[in-house]
PDB file of C-alpha atoms in Angstrom:
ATOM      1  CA  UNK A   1     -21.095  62.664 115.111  1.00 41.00           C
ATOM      2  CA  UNK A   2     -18.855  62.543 118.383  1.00 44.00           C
ATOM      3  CA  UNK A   3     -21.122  60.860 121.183  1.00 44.00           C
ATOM      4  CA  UNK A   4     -20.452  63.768 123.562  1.00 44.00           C
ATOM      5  CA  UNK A   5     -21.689  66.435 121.265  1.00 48.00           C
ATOM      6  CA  UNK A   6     -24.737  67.295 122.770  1.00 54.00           C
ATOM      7  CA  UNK A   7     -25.352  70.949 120.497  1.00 82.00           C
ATOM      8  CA  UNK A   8     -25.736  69.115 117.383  1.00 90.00           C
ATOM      9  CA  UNK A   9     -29.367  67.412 116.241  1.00 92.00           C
ATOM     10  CA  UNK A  10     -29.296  65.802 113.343  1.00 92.00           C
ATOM     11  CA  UNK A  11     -32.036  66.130 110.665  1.00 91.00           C
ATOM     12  CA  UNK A  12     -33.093  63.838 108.076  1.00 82.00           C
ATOM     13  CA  UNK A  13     -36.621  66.084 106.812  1.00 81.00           C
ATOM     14  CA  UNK A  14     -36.681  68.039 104.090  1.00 79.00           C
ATOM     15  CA  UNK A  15     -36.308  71.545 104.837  1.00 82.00           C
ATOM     16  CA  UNK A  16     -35.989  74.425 102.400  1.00 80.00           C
ATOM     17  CA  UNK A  17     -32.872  76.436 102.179  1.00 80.00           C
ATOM     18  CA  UNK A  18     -35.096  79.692 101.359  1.00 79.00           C
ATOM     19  CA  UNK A  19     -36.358  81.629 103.762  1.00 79.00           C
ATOM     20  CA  UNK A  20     -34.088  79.676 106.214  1.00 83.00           C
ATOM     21  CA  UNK A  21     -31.818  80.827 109.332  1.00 87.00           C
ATOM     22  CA  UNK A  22     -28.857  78.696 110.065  1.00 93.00           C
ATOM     23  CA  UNK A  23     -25.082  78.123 108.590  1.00 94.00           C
ATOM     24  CA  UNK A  24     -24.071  76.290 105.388  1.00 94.00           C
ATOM     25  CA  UNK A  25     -20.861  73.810 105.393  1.00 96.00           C
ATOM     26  CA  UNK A  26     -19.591  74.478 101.693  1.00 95.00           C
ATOM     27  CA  UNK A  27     -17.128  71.826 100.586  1.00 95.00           C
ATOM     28  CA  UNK A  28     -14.515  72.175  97.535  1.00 92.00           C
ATOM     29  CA  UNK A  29     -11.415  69.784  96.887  1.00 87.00           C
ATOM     30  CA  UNK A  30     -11.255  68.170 100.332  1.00 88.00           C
ATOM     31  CA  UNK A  31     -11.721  72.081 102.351  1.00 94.00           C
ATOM     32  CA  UNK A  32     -14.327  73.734 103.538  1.00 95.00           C
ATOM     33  CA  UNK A  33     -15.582  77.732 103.124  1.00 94.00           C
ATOM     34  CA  UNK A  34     -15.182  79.736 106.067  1.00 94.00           C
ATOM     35  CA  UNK A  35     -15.135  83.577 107.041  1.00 89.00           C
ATOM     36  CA  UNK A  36     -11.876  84.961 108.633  1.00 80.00           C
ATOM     37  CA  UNK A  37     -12.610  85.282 112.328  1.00 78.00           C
ATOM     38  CA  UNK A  38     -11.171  83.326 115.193  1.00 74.00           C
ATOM     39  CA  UNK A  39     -13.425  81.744 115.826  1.00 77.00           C
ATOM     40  CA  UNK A  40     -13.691  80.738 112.206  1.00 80.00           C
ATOM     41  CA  UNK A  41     -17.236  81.139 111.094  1.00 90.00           C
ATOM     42  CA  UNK A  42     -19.081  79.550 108.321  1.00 92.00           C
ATOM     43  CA  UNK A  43     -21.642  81.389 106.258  1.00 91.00           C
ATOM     44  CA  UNK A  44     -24.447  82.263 106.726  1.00 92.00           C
ATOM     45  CA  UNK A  45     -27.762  80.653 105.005  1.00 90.00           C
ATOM     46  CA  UNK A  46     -28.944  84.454 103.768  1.00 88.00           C
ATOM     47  CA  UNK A  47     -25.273  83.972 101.482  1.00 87.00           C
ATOM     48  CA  UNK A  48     -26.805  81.424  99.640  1.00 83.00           C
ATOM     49  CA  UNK A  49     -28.333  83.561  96.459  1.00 83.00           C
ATOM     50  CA  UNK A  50     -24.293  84.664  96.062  1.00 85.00           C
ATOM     51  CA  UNK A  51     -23.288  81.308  95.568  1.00 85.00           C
ATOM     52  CA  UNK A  52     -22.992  79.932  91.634  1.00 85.00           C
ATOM     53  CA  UNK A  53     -25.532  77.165  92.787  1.00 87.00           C
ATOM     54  CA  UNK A  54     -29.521  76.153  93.314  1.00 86.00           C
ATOM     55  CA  UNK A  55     -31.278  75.633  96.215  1.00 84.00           C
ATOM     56  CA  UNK A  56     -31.465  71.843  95.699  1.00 84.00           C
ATOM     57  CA  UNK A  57     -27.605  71.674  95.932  1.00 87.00           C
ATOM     58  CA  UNK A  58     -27.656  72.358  99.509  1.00 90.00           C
ATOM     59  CA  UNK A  59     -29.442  69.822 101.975  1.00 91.00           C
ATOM     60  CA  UNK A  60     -30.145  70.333 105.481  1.00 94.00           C
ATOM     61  CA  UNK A  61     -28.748  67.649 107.625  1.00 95.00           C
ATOM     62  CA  UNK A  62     -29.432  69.326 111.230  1.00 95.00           C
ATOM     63  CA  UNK A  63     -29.224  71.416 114.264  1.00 93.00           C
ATOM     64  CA  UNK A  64     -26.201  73.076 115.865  1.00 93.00           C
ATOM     65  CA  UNK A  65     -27.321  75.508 118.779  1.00 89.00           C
ATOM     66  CA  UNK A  66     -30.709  76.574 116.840  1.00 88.00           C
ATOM     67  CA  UNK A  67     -29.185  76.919 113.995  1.00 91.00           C
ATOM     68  CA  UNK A  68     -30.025  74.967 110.992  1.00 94.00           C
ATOM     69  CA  UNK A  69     -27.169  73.413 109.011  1.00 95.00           C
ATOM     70  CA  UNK A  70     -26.794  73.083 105.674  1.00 95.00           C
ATOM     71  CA  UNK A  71     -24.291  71.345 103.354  1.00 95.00           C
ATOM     72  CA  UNK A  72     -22.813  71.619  99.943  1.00 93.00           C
ATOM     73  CA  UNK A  73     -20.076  70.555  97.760  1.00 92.00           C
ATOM     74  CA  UNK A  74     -18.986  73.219  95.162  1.00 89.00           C
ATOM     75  CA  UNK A  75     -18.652  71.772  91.707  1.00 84.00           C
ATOM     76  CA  UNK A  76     -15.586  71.883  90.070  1.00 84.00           C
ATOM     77  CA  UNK A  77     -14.951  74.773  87.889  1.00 83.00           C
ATOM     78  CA  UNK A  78     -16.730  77.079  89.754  1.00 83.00           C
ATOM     79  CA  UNK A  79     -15.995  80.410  91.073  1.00 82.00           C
ATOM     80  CA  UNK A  80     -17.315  82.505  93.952  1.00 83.00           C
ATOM     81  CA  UNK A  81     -18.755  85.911  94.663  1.00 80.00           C
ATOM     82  CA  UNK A  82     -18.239  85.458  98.247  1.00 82.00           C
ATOM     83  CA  UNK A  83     -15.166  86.278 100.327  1.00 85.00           C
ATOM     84  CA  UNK A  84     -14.147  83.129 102.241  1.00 90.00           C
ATOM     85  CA  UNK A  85     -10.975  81.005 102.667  1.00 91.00           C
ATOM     86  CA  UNK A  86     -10.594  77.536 102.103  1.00 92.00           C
ATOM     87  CA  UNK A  87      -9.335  75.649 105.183  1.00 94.00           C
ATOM     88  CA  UNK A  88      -9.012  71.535 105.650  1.00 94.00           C
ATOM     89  CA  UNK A  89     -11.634  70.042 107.849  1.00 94.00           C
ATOM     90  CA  UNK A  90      -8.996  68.715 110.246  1.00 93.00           C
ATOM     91  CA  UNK A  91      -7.500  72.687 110.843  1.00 90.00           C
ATOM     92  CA  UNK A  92     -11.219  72.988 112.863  1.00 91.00           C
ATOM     93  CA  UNK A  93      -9.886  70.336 115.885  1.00 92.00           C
ATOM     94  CA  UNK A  94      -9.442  72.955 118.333  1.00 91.00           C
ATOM     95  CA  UNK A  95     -13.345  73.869 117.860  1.00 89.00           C
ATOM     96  CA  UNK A  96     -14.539  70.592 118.752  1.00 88.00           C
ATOM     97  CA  UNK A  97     -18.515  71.020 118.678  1.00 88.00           C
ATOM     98  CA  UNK A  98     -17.604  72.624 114.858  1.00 90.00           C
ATOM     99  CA  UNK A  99     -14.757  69.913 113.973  1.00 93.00           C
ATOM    100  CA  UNK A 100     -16.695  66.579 114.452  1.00 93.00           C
ATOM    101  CA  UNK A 101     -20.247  68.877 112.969  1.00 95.00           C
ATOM    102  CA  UNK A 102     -18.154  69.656 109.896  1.00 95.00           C
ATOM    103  CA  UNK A 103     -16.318  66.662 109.504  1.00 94.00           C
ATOM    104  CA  UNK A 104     -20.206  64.995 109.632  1.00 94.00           C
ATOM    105  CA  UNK A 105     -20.988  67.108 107.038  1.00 94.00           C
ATOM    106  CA  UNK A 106     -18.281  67.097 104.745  1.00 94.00           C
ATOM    107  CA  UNK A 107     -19.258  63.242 104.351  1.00 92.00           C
ATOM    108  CA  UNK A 108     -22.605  63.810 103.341  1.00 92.00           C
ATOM    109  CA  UNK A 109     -21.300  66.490 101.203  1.00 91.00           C
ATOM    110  CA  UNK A 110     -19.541  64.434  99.310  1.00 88.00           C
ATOM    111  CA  UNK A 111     -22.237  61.803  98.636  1.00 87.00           C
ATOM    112  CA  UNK A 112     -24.858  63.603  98.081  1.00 84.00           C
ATOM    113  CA  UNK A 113     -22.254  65.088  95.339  1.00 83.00           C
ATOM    114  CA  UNK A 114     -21.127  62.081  93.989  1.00 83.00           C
ATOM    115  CA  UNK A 115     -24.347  60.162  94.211  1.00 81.00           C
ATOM    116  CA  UNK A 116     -26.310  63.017  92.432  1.00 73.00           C
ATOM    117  CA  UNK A 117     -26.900  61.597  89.170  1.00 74.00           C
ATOM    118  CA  UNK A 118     -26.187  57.769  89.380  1.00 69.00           C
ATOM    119  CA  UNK A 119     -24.824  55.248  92.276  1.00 59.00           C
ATOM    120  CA  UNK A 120     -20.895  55.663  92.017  1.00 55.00           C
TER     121      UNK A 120
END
């Protein structure tokens, strides 16, 4: 996380993904899920039961201006319900606060994905 980012807490409990209010980062192939607004805007948690996925896919890993964040990578092969488009992390840079939160969670994203099963 960018020192100067002072609207992001990060979060290490356990917190359920049900009955939650906050944003999910959704990862796929190196891009991330957004909603077609300018700003862009990610989805919301309530989207969740659309998604091709369980509740313990997603984590929590914070705050961002009381909203809890969520994080996901989207296994291969699947397809979604929800309208979004796909955008690289690094199109974000003019949203700071958002770039340097997503780019935080894209990480974690990825190795919680990767690491699911066995240390790779």
């Amino acid at each position: 996380m960018h020192p100067t980012d002072s609207h992001f807490i990060p979060g290490y409990q356990t917190r359920s993904l049900e009955n939650a209010q906050g944003v999910v980062f959704l990862y796929h192939k190196q891009q991330i899920a957004l909603l077609s607004s300018d700003p862009p805007r990610l989805l919301e948690v309530t989207l969740w039961e659309q998604l091709p996925m369980q509740p313990s896919d997603f984590f929590y890993f914070g705050e961002w201006q009381g909203q809890a964040c969520f994080a996901a990578h989207l296994p291969h092969g699947v397809e979604l319900e929800v309208e979004v488009e796909w955008h690289r992390v690094r199109a974000l840079y003019s949203y700071q606060d958002l770039f340097w939160i997503a780019g935080r969670g894209h990480h974690l994203a990825h190795w919680h994905y990767t690491h699911k099963f066995c240390g790779r």
